[in-house]
Coordinates of C-alpha atoms in Angstrom, one line a residue:
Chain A
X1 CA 287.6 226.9 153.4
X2 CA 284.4 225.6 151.7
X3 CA 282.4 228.5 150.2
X4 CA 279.7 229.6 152.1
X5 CA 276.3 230.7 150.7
X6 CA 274.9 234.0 151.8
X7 CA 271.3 233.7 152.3
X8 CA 270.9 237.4 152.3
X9 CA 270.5 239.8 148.8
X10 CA 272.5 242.8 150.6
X11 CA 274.9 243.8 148.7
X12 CA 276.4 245.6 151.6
X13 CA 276.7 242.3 153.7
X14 CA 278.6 240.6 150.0
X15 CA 281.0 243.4 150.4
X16 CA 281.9 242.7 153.7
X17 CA 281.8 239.0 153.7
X18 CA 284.5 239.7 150.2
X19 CA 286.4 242.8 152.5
X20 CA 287.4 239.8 155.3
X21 CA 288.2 237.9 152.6
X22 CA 285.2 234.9 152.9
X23 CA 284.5 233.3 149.8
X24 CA 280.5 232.9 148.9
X25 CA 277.9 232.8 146.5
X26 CA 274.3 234.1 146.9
X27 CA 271.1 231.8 148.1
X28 CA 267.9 234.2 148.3
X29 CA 265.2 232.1 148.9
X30 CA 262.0 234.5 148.6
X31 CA 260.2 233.0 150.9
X32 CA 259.1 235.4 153.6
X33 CA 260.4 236.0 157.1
X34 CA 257.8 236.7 160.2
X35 CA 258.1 237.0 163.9
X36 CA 256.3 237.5 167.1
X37 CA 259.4 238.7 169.0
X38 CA 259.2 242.2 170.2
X39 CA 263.0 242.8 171.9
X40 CA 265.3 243.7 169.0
X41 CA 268.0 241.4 169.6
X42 CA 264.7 238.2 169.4
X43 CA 263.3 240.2 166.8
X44 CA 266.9 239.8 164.3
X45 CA 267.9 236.4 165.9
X46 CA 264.8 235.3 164.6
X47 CA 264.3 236.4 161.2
X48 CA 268.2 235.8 160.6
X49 CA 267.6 232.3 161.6
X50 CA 264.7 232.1 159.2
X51 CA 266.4 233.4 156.2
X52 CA 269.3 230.6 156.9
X53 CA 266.8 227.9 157.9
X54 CA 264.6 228.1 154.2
X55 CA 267.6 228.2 152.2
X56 CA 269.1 225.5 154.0
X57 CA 266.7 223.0 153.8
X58 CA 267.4 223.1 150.2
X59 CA 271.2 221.7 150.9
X60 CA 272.4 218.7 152.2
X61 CA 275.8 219.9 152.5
X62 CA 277.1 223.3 153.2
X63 CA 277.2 226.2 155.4
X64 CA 274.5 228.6 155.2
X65 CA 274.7 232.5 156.8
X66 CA 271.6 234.2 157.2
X67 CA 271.5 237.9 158.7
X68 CA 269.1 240.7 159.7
X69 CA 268.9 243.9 160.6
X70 CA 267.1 246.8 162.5
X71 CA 267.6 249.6 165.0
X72 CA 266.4 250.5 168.1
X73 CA 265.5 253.8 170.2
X74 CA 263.7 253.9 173.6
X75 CA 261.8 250.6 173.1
X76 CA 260.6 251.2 169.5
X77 CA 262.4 248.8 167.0
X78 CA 263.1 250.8 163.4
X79 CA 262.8 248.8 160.6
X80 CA 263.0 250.0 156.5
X81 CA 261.5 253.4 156.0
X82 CA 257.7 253.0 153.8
X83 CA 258.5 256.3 152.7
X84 CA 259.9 259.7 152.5
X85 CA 257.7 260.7 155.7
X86 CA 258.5 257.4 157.6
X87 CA 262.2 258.3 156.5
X88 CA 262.0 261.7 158.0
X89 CA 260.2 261.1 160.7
X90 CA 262.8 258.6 161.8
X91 CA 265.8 260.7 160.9
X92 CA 264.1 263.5 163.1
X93 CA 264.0 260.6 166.2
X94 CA 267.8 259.8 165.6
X95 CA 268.9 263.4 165.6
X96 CA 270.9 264.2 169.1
X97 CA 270.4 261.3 170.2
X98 CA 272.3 257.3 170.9
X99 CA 270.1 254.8 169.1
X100 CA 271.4 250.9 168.9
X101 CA 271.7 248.8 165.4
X102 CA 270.6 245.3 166.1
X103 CA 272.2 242.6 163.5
X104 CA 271.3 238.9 164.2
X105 CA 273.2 235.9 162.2
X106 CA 272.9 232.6 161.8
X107 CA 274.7 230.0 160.8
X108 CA 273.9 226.9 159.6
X109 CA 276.7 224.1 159.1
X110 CA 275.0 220.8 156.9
X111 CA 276.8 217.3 156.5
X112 CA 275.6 214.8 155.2
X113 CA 271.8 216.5 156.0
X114 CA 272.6 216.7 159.3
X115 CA 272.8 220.7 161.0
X116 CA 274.5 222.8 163.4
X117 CA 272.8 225.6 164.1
X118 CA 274.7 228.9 165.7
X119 CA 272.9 231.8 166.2
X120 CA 273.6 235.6 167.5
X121 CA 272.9 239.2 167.9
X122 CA 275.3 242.2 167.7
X123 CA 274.7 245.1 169.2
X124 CA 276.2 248.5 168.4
X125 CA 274.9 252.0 170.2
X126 CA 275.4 254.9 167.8
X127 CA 275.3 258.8 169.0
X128 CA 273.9 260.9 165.7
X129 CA 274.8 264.8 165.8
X130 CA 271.7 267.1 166.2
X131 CA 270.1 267.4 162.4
X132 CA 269.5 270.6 160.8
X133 CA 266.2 270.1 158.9
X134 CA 267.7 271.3 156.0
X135 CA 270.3 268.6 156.2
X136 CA 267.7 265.8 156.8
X137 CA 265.9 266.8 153.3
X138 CA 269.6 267.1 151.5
X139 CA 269.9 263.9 152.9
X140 CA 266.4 262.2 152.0
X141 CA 267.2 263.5 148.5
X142 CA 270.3 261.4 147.8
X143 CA 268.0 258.3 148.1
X144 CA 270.4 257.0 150.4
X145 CA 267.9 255.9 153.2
X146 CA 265.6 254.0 151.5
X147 CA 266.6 250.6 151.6
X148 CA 267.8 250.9 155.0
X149 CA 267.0 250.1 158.6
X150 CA 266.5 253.1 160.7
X151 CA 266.6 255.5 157.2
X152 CA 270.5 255.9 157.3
X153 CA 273.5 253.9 156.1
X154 CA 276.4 254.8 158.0
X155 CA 278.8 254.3 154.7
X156 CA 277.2 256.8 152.8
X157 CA 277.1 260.5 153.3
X158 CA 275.3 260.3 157.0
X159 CA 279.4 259.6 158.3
X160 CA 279.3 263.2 158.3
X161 CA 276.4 263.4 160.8
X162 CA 277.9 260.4 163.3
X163 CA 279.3 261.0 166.2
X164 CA 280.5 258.3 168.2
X165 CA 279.7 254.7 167.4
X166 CA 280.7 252.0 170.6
X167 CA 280.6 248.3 169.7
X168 CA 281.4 246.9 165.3
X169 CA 281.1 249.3 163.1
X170 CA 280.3 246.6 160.1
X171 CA 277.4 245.4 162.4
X172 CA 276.1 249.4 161.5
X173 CA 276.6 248.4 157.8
X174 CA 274.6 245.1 158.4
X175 CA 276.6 242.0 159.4
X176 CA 279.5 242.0 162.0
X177 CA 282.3 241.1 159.9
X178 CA 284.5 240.3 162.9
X179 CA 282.1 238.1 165.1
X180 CA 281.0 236.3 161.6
X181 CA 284.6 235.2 161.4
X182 CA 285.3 234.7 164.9
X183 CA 281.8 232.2 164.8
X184 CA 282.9 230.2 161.8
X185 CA 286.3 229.9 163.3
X186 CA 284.7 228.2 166.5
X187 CA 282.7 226.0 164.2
X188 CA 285.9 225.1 162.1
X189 CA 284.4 226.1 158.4
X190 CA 287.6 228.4 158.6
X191 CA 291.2 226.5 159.4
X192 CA 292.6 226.9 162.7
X193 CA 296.3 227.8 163.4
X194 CA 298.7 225.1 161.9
X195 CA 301.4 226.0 163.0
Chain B
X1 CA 280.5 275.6 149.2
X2 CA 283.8 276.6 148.6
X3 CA 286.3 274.2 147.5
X4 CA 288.5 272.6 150.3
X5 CA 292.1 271.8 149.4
X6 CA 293.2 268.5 151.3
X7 CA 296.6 268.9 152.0
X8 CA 297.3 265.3 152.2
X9 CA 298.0 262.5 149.4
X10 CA 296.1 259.4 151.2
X11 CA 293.4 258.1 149.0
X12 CA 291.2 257.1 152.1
X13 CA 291.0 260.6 153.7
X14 CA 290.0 262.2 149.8
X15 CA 287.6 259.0 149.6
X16 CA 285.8 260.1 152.8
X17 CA 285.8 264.1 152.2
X18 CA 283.8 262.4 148.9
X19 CA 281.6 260.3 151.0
X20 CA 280.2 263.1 152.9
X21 CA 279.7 265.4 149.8
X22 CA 282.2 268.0 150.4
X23 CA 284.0 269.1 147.0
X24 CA 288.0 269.4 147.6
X25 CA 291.7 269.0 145.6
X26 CA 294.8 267.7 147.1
X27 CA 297.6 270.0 146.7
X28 CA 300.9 268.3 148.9
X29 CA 303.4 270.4 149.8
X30 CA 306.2 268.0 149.7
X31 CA 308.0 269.3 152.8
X32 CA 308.8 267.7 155.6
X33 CA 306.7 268.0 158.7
X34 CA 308.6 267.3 161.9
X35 CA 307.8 267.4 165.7
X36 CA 309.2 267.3 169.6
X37 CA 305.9 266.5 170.6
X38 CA 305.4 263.1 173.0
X39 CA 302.0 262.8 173.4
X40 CA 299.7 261.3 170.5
X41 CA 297.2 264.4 170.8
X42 CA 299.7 266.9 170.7
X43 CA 301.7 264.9 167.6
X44 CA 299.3 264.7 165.1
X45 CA 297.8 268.2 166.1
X46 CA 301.2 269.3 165.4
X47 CA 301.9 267.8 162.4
X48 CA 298.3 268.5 160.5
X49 CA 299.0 272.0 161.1
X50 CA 302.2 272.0 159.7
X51 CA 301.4 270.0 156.9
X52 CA 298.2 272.7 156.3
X53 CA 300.3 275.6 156.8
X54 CA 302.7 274.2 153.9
X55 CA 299.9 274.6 151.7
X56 CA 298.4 277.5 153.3
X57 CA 301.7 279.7 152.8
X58 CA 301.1 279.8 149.0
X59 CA 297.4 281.2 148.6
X60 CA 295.6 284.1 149.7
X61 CA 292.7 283.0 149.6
X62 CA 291.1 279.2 150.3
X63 CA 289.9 276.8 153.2
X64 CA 292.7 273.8 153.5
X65 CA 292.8 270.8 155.4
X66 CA 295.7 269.0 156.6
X67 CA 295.5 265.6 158.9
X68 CA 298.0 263.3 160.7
X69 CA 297.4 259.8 162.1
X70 CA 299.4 257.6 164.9
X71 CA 298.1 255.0 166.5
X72 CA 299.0 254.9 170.8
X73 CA 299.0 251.7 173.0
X74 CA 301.0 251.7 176.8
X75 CA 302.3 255.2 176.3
X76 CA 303.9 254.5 173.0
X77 CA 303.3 255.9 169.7
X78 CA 302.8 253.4 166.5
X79 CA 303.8 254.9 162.9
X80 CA 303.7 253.3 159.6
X81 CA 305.9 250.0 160.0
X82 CA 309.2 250.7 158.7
X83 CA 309.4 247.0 157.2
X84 CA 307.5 243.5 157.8
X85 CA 309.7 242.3 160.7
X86 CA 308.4 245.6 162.4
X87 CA 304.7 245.7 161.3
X88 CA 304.6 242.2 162.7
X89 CA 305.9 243.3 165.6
X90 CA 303.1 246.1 166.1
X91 CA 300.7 243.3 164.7
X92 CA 301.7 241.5 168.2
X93 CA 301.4 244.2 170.4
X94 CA 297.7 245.2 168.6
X95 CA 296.6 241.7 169.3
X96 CA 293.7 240.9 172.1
X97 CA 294.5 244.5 173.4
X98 CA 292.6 248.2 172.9
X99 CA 294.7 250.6 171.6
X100 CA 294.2 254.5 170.5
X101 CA 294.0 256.0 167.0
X102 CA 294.5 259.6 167.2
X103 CA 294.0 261.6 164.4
X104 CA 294.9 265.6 164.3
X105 CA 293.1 268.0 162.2
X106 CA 293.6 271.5 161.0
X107 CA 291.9 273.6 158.8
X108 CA 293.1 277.1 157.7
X109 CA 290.5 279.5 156.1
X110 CA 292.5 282.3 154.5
X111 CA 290.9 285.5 153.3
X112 CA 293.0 288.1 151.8
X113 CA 295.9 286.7 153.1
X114 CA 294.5 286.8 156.8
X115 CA 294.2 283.6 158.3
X116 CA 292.0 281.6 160.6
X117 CA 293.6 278.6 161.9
X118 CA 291.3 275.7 164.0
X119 CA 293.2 272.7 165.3
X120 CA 292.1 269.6 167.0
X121 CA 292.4 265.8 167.9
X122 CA 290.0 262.7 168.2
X123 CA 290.7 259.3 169.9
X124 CA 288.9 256.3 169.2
X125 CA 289.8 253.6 170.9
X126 CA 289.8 249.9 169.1
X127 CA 289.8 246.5 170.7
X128 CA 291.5 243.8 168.6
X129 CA 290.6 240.1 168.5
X130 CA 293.7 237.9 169.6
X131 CA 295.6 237.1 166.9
X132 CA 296.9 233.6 165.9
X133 CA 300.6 234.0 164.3
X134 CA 299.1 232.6 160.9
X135 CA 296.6 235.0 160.7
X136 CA 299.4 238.0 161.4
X137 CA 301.4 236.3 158.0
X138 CA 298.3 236.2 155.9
X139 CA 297.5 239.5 156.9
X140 CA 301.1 240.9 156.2
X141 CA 300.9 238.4 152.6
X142 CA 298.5 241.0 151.5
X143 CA 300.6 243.7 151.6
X144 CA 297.8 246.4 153.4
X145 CA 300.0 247.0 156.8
X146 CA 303.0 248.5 155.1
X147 CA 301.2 252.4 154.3
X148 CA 299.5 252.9 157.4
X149 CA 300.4 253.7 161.1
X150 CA 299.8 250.8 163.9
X151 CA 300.7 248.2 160.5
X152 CA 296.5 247.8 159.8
X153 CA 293.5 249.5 158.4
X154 CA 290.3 248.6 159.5
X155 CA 288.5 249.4 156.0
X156 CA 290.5 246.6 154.9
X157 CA 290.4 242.4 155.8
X158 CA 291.9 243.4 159.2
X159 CA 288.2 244.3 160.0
X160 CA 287.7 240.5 160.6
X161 CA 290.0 241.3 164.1
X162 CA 288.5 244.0 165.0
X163 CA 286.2 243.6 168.0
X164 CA 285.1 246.6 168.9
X165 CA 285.4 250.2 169.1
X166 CA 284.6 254.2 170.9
X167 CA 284.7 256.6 169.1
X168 CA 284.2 257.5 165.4
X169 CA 285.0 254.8 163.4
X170 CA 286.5 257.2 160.3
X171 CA 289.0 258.7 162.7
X172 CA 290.3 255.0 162.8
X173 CA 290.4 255.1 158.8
X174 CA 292.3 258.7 159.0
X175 CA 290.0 261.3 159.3
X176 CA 287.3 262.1 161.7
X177 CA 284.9 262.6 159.1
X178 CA 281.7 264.5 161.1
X179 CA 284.2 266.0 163.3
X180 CA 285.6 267.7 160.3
X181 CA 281.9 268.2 159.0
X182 CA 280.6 270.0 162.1
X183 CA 283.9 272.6 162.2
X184 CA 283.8 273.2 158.3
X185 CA 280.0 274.5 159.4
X186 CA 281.1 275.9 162.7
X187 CA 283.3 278.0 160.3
X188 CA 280.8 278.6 158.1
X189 CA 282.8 277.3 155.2
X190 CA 279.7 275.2 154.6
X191 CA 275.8 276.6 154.9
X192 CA 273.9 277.1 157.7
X193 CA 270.4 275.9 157.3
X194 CA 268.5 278.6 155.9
X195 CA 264.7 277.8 156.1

């Protein structure tokens, strides 16, 4: 397959994009996302179709993935804690509770200058064990929340307070390794059966 | 806490006691663990214990873990693939179908030679994408089927088949990671909050 550019700096979506086994190099473009959209699954659709859109009307040729992600509890969307307070204060929300982790992707196919745009948003619920406060400031001092929508990264150390996840578990992490590949698949940037 | 001994020689279940912070060394017993057992619960509950009793026979004092994991589909049980004719054909069976992983856990705290012995199960069931023949070959080219039960993990590139799943998503990898969390505190092997 031709190599795909990631327009995303997480290094958690490179690692799954490498873990399926997707070659790609990394397109940031620094120009910032906005939306109006207030549903989650708008909200992520929008801003991942941003992030593709500035880095690929740069290219001419190529396929360009953008991705975003946030969660979501009783009709209040979660983005990246500001800080420790905004990171507890959303831990305490999530304890004993089902939340959802929206992650929108798009995909941008260029020939010749010419695009296809594909664009979709994953959704996974998540059920979090009831949190000791004791365990919420452990976890707030590993620095693990920080950089993360809804103040938790299910890869790290908060596994052990995760109960029950229903829908892809990468789309948790921050892209949905299996629906990526299933969508460039459809689109034909990966080979099709030969046999 | 006191450290844990994992009774087990997998590298993914000591990579996930690590994730969640809980200190631990592997002692293996090297005997054999064997059951009559039909059912998947009642199989890997059986063998954890036996394979944490191994262990547990030679210390008088210590918490150890031992764990077991099949993978169930249509009433029958999937172990590791015995070679690749037979991970392929468990590849087949996986493919656009759910399936169960079942893992079994036991934990024996010992003190003063008196034991307390705490055994379980947890299911998560997995839906895989429908898999093209090719993509069954390049998945067994890598070479990741051939130590793990049901011929896949999902840590692995096989995550780009997975669809979706219930349950915990670590229990799939080989250990129910908060399950075994939440009974380490039940047992007050690890703190209770203490503010």
């Amino acid at each position: 397959m031709e190599e795909l550019i990631l327009a995303s700096g997480s290094p958690r979506r490179a690692r799954l994009l490498s873990q399926i086994g997707i070659p790609f190099r990394v397109v940031v473009s620094g120009e910032p996302e906005d939306t109006k959209k207030t549903q989650p699954a708008d909200i992520v659709r929008e801003l991942s179709a941003q992030k593709a859109g500035h880095v690929a009307a740069g290219i001419r040729d190529g396929v360009v993935l953008g991705a975003d992600t946030v969660v979501a509890q009783d009709g209040s969307v979660l983005g990246k804690p500001a800080d420790r307070a905004d990171a507890k204060a959303m831990l305490m929300r999530l304890s004993g509770a089902w939340h959802s982790v929206f992650t929108g992707v798009t995909i941008i196919a260029k020939k010749d200058g010419e695009a296809r745009v594909s664009t979709f948003a994953c959704e996974t619920r998540v059920k979090v064990h009831e949190l000791e406060e004791r365990e919420i400031e452990d976890y707030l001092d590993t620095g693990d929340p920080f950089d993360k929508a809804g103040s938790y990264g299910i890869q790290g150390p908060f596994a052990a307070y995760v109960d029950e996840i229903r829908g892809d578990y990468n789309n948790v992490v921050g892209l949905p390794a299996a629906a990526v590949y299933q969508e460039l698949k459809r689109l034909g940037v990966i080979g099709k059966d030969t046999i």
